[in-house]
JSON list of C-alpha atoms in Angstrom, two decimals:
[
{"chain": "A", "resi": 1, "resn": "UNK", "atom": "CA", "xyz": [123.29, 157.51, 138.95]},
{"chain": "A", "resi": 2, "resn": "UNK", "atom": "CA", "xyz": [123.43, 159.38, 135.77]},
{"chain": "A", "resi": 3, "resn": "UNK", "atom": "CA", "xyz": [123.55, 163.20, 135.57]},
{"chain": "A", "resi": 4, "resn": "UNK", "atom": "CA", "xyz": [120.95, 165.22, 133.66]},
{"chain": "A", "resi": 5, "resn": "UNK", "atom": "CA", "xyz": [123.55, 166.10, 131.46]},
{"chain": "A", "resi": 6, "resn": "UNK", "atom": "CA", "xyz": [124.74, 162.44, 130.50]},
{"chain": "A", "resi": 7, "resn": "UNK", "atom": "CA", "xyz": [120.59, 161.81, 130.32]},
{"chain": "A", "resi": 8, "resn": "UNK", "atom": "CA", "xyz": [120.17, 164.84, 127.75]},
{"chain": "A", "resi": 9, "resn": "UNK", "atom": "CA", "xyz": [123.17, 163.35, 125.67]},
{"chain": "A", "resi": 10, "resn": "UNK", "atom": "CA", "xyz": [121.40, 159.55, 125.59]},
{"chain": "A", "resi": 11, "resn": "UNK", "atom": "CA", "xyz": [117.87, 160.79, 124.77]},
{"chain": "A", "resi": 12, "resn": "UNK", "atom": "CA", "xyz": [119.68, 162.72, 122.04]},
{"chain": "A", "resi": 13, "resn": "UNK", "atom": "CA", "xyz": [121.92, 159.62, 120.75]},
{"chain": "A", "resi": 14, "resn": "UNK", "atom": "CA", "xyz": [117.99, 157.72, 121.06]},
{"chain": "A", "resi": 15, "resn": "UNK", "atom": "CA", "xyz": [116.74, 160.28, 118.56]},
{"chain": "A", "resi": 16, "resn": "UNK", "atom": "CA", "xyz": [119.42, 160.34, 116.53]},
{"chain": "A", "resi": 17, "resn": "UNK", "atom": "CA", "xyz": [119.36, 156.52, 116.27]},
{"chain": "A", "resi": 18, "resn": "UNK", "atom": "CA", "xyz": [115.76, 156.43, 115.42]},
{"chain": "A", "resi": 19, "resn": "UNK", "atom": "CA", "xyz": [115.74, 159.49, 112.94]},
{"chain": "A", "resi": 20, "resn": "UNK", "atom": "CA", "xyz": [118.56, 157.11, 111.10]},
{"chain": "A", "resi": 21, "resn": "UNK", "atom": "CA", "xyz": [116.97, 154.21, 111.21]},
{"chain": "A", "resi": 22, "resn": "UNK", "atom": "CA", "xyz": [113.52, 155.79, 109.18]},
{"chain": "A", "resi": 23, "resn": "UNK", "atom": "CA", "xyz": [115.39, 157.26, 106.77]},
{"chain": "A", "resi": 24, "resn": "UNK", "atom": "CA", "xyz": [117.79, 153.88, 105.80]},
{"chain": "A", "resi": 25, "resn": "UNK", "atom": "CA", "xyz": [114.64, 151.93, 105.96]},
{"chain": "A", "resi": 26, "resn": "UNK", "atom": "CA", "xyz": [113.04, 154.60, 103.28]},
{"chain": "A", "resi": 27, "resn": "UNK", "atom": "CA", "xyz": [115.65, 154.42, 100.90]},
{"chain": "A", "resi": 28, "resn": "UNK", "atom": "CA", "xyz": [114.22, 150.94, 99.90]},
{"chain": "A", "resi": 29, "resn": "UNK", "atom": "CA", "xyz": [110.76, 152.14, 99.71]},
{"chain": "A", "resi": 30, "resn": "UNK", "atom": "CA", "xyz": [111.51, 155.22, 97.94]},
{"chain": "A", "resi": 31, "resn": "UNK", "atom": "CA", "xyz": [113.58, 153.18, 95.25]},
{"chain": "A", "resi": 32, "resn": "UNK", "atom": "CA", "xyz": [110.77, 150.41, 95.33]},
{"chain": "A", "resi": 33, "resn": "UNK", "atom": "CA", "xyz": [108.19, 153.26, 94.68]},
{"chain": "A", "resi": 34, "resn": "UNK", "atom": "CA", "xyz": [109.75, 154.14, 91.72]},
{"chain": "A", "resi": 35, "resn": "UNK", "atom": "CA", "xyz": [110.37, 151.17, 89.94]},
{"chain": "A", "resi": 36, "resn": "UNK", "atom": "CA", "xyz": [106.49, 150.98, 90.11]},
{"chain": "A", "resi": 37, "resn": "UNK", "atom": "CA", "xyz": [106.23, 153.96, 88.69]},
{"chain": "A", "resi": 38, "resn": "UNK", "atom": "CA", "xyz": [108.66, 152.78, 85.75]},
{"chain": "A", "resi": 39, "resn": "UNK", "atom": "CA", "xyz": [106.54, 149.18, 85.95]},
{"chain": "A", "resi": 40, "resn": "UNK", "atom": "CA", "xyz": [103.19, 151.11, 84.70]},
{"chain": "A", "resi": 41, "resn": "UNK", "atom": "CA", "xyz": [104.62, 153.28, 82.45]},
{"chain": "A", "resi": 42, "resn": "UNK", "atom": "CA", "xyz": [102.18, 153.48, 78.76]},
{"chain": "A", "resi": 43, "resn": "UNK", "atom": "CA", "xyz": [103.01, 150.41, 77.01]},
{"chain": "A", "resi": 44, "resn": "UNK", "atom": "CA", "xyz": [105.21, 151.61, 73.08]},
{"chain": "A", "resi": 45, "resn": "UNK", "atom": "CA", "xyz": [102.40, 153.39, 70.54]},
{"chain": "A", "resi": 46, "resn": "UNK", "atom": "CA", "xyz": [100.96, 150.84, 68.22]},
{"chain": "A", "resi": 47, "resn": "UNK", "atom": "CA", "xyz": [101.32, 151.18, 65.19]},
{"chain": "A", "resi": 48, "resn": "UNK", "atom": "CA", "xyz": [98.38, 151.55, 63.08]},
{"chain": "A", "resi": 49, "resn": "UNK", "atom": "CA", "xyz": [96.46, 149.44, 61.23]},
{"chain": "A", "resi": 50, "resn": "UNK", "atom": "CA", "xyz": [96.80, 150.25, 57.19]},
{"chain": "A", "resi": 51, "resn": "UNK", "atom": "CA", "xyz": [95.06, 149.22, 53.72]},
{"chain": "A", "resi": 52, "resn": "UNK", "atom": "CA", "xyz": [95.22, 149.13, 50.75]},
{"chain": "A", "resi": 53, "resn": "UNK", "atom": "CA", "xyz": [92.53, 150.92, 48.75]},
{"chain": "A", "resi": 54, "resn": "UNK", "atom": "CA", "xyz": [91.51, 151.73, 44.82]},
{"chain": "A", "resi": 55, "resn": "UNK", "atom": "CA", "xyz": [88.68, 153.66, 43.55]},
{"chain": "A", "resi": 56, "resn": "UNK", "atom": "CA", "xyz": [87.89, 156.05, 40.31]},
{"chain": "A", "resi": 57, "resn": "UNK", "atom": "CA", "xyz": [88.59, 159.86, 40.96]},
{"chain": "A", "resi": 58, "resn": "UNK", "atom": "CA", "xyz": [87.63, 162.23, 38.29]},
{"chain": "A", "resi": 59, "resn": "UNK", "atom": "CA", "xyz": [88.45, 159.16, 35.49]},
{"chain": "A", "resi": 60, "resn": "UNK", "atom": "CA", "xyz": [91.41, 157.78, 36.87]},
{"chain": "A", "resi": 61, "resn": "UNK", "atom": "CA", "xyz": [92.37, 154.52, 39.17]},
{"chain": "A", "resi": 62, "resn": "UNK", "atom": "CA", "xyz": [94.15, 155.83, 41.78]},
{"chain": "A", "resi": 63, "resn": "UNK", "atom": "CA", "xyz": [95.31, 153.27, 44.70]},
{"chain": "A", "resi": 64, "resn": "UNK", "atom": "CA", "xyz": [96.34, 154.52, 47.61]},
{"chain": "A", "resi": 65, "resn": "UNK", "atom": "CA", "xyz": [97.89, 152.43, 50.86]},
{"chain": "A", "resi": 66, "resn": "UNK", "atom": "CA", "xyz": [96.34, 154.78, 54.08]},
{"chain": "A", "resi": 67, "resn": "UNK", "atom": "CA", "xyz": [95.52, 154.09, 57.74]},
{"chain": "A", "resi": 68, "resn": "UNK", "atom": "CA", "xyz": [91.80, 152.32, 58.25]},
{"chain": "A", "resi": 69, "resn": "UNK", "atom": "CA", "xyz": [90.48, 155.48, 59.59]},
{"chain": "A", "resi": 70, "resn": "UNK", "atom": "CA", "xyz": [91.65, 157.95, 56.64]},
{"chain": "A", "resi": 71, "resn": "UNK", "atom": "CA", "xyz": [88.21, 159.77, 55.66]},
{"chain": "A", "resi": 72, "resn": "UNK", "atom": "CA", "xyz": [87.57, 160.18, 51.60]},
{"chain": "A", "resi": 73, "resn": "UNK", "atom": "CA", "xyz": [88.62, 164.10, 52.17]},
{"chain": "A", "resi": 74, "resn": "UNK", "atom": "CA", "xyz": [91.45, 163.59, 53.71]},
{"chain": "A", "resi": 75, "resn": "UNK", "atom": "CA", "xyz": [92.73, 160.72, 51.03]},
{"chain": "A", "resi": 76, "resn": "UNK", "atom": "CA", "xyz": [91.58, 163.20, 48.31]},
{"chain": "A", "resi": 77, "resn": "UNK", "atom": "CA", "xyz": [93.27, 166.56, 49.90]},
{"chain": "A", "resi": 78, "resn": "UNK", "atom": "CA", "xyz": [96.38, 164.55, 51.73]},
{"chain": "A", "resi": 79, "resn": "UNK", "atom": "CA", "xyz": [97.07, 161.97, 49.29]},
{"chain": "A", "resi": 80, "resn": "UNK", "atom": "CA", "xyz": [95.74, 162.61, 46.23]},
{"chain": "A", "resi": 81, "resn": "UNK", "atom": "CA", "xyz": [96.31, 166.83, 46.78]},
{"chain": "A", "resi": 82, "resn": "UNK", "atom": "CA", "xyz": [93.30, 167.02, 45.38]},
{"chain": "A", "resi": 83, "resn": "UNK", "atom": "CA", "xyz": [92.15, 170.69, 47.50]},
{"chain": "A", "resi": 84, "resn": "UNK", "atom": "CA", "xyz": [89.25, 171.58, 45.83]},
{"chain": "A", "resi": 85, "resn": "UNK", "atom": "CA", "xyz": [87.28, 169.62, 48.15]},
{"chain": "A", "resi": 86, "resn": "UNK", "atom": "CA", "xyz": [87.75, 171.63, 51.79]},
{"chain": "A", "resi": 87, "resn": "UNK", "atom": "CA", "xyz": [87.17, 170.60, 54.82]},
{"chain": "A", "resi": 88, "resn": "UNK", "atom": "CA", "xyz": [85.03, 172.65, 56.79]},
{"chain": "A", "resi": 89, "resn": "UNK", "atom": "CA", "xyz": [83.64, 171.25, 60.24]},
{"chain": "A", "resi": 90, "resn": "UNK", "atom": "CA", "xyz": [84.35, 167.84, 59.82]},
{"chain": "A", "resi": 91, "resn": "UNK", "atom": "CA", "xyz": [81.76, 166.24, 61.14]},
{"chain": "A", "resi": 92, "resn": "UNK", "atom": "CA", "xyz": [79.40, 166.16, 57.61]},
{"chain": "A", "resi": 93, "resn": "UNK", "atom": "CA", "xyz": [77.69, 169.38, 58.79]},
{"chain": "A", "resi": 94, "resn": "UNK", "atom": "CA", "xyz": [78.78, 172.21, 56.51]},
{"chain": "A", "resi": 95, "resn": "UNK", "atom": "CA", "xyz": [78.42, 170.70, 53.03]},
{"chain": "A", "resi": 96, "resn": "UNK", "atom": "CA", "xyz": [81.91, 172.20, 52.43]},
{"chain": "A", "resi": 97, "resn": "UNK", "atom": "CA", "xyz": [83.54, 168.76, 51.71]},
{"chain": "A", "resi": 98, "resn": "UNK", "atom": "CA", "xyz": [80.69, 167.85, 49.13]},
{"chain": "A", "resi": 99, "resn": "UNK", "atom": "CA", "xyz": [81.92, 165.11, 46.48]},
{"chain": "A", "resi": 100, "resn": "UNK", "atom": "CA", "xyz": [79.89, 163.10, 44.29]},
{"chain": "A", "resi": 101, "resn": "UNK", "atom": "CA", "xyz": [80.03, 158.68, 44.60]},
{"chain": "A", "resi": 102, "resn": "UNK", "atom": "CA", "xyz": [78.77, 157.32, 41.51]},
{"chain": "A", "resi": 103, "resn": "UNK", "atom": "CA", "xyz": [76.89, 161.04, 40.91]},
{"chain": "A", "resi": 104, "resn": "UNK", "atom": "CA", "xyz": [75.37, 160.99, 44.08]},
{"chain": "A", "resi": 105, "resn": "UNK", "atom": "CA", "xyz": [76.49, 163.66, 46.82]},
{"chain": "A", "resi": 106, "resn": "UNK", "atom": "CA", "xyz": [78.18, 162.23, 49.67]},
{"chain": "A", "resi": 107, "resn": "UNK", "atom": "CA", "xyz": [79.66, 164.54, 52.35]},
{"chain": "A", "resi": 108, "resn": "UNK", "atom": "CA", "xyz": [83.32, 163.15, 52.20]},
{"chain": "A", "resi": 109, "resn": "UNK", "atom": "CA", "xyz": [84.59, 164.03, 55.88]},
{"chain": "A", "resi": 110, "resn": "UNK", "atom": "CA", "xyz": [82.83, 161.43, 57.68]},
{"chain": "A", "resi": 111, "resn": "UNK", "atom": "CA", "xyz": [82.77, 158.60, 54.68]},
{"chain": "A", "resi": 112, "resn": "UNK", "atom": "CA", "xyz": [86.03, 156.22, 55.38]},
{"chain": "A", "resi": 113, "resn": "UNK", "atom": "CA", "xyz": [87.99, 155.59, 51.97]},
{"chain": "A", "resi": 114, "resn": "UNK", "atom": "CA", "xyz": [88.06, 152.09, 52.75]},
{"chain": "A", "resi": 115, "resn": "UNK", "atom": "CA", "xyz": [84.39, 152.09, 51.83]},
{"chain": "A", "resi": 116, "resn": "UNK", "atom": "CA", "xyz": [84.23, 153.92, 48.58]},
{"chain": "A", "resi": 117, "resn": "UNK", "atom": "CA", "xyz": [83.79, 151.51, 45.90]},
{"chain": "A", "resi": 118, "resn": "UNK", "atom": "CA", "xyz": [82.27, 154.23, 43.03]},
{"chain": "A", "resi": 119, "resn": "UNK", "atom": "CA", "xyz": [83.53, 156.65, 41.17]},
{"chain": "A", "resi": 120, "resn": "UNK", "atom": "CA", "xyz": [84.13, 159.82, 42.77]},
{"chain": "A", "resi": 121, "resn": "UNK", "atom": "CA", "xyz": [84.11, 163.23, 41.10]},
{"chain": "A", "resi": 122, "resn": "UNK", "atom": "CA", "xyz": [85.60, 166.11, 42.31]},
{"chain": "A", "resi": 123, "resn": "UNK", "atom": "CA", "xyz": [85.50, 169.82, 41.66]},
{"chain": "A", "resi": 124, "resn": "UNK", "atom": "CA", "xyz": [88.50, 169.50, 39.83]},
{"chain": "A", "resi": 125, "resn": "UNK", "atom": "CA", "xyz": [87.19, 167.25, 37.32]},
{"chain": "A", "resi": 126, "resn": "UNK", "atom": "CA", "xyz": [83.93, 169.07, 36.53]},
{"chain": "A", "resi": 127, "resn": "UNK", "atom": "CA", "xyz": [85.91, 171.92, 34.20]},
{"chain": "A", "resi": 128, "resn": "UNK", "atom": "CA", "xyz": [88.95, 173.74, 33.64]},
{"chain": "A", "resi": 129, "resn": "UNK", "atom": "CA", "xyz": [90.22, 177.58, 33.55]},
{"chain": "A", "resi": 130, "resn": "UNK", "atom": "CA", "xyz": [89.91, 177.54, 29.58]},
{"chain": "A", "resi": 131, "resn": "UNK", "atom": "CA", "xyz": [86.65, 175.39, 29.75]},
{"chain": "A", "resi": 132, "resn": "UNK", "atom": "CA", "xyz": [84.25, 175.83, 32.89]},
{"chain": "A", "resi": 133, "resn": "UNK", "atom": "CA", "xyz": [81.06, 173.67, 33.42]},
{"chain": "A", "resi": 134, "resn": "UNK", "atom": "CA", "xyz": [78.02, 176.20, 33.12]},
{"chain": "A", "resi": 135, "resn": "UNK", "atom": "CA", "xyz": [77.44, 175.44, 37.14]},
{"chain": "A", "resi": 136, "resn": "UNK", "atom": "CA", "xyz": [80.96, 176.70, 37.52]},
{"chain": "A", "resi": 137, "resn": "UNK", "atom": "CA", "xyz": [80.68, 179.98, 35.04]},
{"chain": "A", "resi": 138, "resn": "UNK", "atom": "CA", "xyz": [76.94, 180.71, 36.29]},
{"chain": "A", "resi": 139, "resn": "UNK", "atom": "CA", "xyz": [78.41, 180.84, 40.05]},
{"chain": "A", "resi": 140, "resn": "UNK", "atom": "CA", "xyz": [80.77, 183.13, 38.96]},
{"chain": "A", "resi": 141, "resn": "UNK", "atom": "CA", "xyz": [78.38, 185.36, 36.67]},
{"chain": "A", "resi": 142, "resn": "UNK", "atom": "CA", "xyz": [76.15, 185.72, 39.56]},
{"chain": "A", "resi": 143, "resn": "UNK", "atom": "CA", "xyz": [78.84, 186.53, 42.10]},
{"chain": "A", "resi": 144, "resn": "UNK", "atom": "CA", "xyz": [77.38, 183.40, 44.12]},
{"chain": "A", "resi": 145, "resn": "UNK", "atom": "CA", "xyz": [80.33, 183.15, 46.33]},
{"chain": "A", "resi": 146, "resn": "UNK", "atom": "CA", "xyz": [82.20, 185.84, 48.30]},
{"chain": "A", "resi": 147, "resn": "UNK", "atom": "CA", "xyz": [84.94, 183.56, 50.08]},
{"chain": "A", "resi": 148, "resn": "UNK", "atom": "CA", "xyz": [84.64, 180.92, 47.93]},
{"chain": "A", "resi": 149, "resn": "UNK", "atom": "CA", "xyz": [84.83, 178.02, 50.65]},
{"chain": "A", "resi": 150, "resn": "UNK", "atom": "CA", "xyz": [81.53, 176.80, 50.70]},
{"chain": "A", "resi": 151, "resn": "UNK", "atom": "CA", "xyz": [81.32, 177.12, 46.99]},
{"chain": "A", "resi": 152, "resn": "UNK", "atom": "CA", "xyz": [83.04, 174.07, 45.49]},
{"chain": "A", "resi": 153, "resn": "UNK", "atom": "CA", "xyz": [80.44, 171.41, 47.62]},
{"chain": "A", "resi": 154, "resn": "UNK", "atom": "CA", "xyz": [77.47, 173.70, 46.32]},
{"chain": "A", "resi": 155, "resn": "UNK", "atom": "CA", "xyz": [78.11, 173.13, 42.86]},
{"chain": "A", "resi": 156, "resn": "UNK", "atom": "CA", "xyz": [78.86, 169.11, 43.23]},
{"chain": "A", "resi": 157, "resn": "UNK", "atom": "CA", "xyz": [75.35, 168.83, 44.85]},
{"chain": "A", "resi": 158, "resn": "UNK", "atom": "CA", "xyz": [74.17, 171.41, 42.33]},
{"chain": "A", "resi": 159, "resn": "UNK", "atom": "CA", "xyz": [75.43, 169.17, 39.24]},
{"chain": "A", "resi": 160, "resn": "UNK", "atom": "CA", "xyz": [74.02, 165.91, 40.79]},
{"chain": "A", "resi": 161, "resn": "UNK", "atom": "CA", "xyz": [70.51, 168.05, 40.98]},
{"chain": "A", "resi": 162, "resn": "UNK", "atom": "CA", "xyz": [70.68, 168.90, 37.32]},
{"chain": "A", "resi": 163, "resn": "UNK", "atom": "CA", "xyz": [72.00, 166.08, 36.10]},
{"chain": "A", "resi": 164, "resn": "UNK", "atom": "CA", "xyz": [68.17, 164.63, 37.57]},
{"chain": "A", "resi": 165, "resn": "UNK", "atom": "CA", "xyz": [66.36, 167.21, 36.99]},
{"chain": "A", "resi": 166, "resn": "UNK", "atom": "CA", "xyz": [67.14, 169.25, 34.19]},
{"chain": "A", "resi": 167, "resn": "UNK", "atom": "CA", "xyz": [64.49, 172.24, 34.89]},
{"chain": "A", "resi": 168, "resn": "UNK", "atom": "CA", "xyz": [64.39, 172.40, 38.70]},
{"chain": "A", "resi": 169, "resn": "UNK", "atom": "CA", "xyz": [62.14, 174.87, 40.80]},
{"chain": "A", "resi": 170, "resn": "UNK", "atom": "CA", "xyz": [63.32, 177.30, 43.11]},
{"chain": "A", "resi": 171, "resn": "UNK", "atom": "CA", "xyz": [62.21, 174.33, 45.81]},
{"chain": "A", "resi": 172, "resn": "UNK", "atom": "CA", "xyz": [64.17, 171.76, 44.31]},
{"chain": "A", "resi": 173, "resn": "UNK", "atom": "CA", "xyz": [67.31, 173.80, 44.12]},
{"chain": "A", "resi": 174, "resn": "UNK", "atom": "CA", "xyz": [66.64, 174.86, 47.70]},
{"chain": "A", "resi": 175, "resn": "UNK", "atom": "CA", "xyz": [65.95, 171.11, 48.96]},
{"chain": "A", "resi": 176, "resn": "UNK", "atom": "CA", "xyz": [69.20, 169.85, 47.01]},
{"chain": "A", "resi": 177, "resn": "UNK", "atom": "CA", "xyz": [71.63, 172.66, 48.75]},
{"chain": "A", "resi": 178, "resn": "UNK", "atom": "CA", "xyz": [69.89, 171.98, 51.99]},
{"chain": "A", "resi": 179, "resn": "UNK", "atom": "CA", "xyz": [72.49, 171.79, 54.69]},
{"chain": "A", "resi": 180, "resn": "UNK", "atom": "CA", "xyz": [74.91, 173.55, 52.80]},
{"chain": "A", "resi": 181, "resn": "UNK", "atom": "CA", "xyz": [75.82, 176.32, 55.06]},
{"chain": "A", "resi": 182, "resn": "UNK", "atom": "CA", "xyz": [77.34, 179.99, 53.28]},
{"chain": "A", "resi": 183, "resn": "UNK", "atom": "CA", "xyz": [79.62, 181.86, 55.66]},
{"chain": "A", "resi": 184, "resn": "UNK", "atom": "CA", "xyz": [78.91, 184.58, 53.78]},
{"chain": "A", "resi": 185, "resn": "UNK", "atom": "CA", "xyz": [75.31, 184.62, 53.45]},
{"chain": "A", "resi": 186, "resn": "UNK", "atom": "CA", "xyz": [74.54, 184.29, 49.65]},
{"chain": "A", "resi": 187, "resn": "UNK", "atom": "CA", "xyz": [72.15, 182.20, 49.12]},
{"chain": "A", "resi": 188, "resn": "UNK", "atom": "CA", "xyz": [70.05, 184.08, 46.94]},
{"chain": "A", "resi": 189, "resn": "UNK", "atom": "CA", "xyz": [72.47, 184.42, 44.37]},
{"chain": "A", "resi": 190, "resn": "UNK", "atom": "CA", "xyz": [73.77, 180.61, 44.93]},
{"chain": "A", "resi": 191, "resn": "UNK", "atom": "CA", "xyz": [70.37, 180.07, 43.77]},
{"chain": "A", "resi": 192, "resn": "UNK", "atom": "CA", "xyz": [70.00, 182.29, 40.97]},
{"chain": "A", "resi": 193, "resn": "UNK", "atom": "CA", "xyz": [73.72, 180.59, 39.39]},
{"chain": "A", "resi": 194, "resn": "UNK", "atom": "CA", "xyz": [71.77, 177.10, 39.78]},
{"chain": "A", "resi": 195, "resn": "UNK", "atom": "CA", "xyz": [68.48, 178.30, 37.57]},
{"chain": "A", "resi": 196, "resn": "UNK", "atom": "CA", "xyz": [71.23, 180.22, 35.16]},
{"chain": "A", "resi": 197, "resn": "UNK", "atom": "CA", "xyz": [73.15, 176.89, 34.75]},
{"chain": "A", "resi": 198, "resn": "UNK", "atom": "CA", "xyz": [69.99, 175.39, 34.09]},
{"chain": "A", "resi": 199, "resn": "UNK", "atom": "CA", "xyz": [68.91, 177.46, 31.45]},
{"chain": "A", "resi": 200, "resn": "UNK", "atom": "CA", "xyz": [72.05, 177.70, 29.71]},
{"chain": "A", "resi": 201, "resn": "UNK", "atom": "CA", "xyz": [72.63, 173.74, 29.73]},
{"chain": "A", "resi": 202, "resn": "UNK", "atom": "CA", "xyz": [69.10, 173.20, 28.24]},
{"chain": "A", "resi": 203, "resn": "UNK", "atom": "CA", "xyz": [69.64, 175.89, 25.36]}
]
């Protein structure tokens, strides 16, 4: 008959036994757990889809080869570094990124350049330091912008109203620049530079 001594020492070698046995047989699980870890890993980044695109800006073909998704502001201010233009909230909100298609104003931050077929006109091709549009010097005269930012898209939708109605009410003026949102709360005077521009392009 065994002593408790010699029992202690089995039931010890039994534990011992059994704690080794889990731990061999989890080595295979653990390793098999992470290969399927490594199995579902995120398959390589595709590579997007690109095209090739040509339109008028400001008088001139440019072509351009850009991802599907590129937006008309980004091709101008990206690819064309055309910056004029800004980009404000980006989501056709602000009026900020205000170009005209064909002389009508099209907010360019949500309008894909894959669908502009027109000609596009830009801030930068409406005057120059030595020869400003009278939108552009009557903006200035008046002290219509502060920060300047919201300014450039005013003036393209400005120039689009005048161009279709050459002696526009204080309505009209309000009803063209509606949507157009001034950080800087000038309004008034965005308004008066649109009648002055008037004027002076009538005289």
């Amino acid at each position: 008959m065994p002593t408790p001594s010699e029992l202690e020492m089995s039931r010890r070698n039994l534990l011992i036994g059994t704690a080794s046995s889990v731990a061999i047989g989890a080595v295979p699980q653990a390793a098999k757990a992470q290969n399927s870890v490594t199995d579902v890993s995120a398959p390589a980044a595709v590579k997007p889809a690109t095209a090739k695109v040509s339109f008028t800006v400001n008088g001139a073909v440019r072509e351009l080869d850009v991802d599907t998704r590129t937006t008309l502001l980004d091709a101008l201010r990206e690819h064309l570094h055309l910056t004029g233009t800004k980009k404000g909230c980006d989501h056709g909100q602000c009026g900020a990124c205000t170009v005209l298609v064909d002389g009508k104003p099209v907010r360019s931050c949500v309008t894909p350049v894959s669908a502009v077929s027109g000609a596009v006109e830009t801030i930068e091709g409406l005057g120059t330091v030595d020869k400003l549009h009278p939108l552009q010097k009557a903006f200035i005269d008046e002290q219509a912008c502060q920060c300047g930012y919201c300014g450039n898209g005013m003036v393209m939708s400005a120039k689009a109203l005048l161009a279709a109605n050459k002696n526009p009410s204080e309505a009209d003026i309000r009803r063209a620049l509606d949507g157009h949102l001034c950080r800087c709360a000038s309004h008034n005077r965005i308004i008066r530079a649109v009648q002055r521009a008037a004027k002076e392009m009538q005289s």
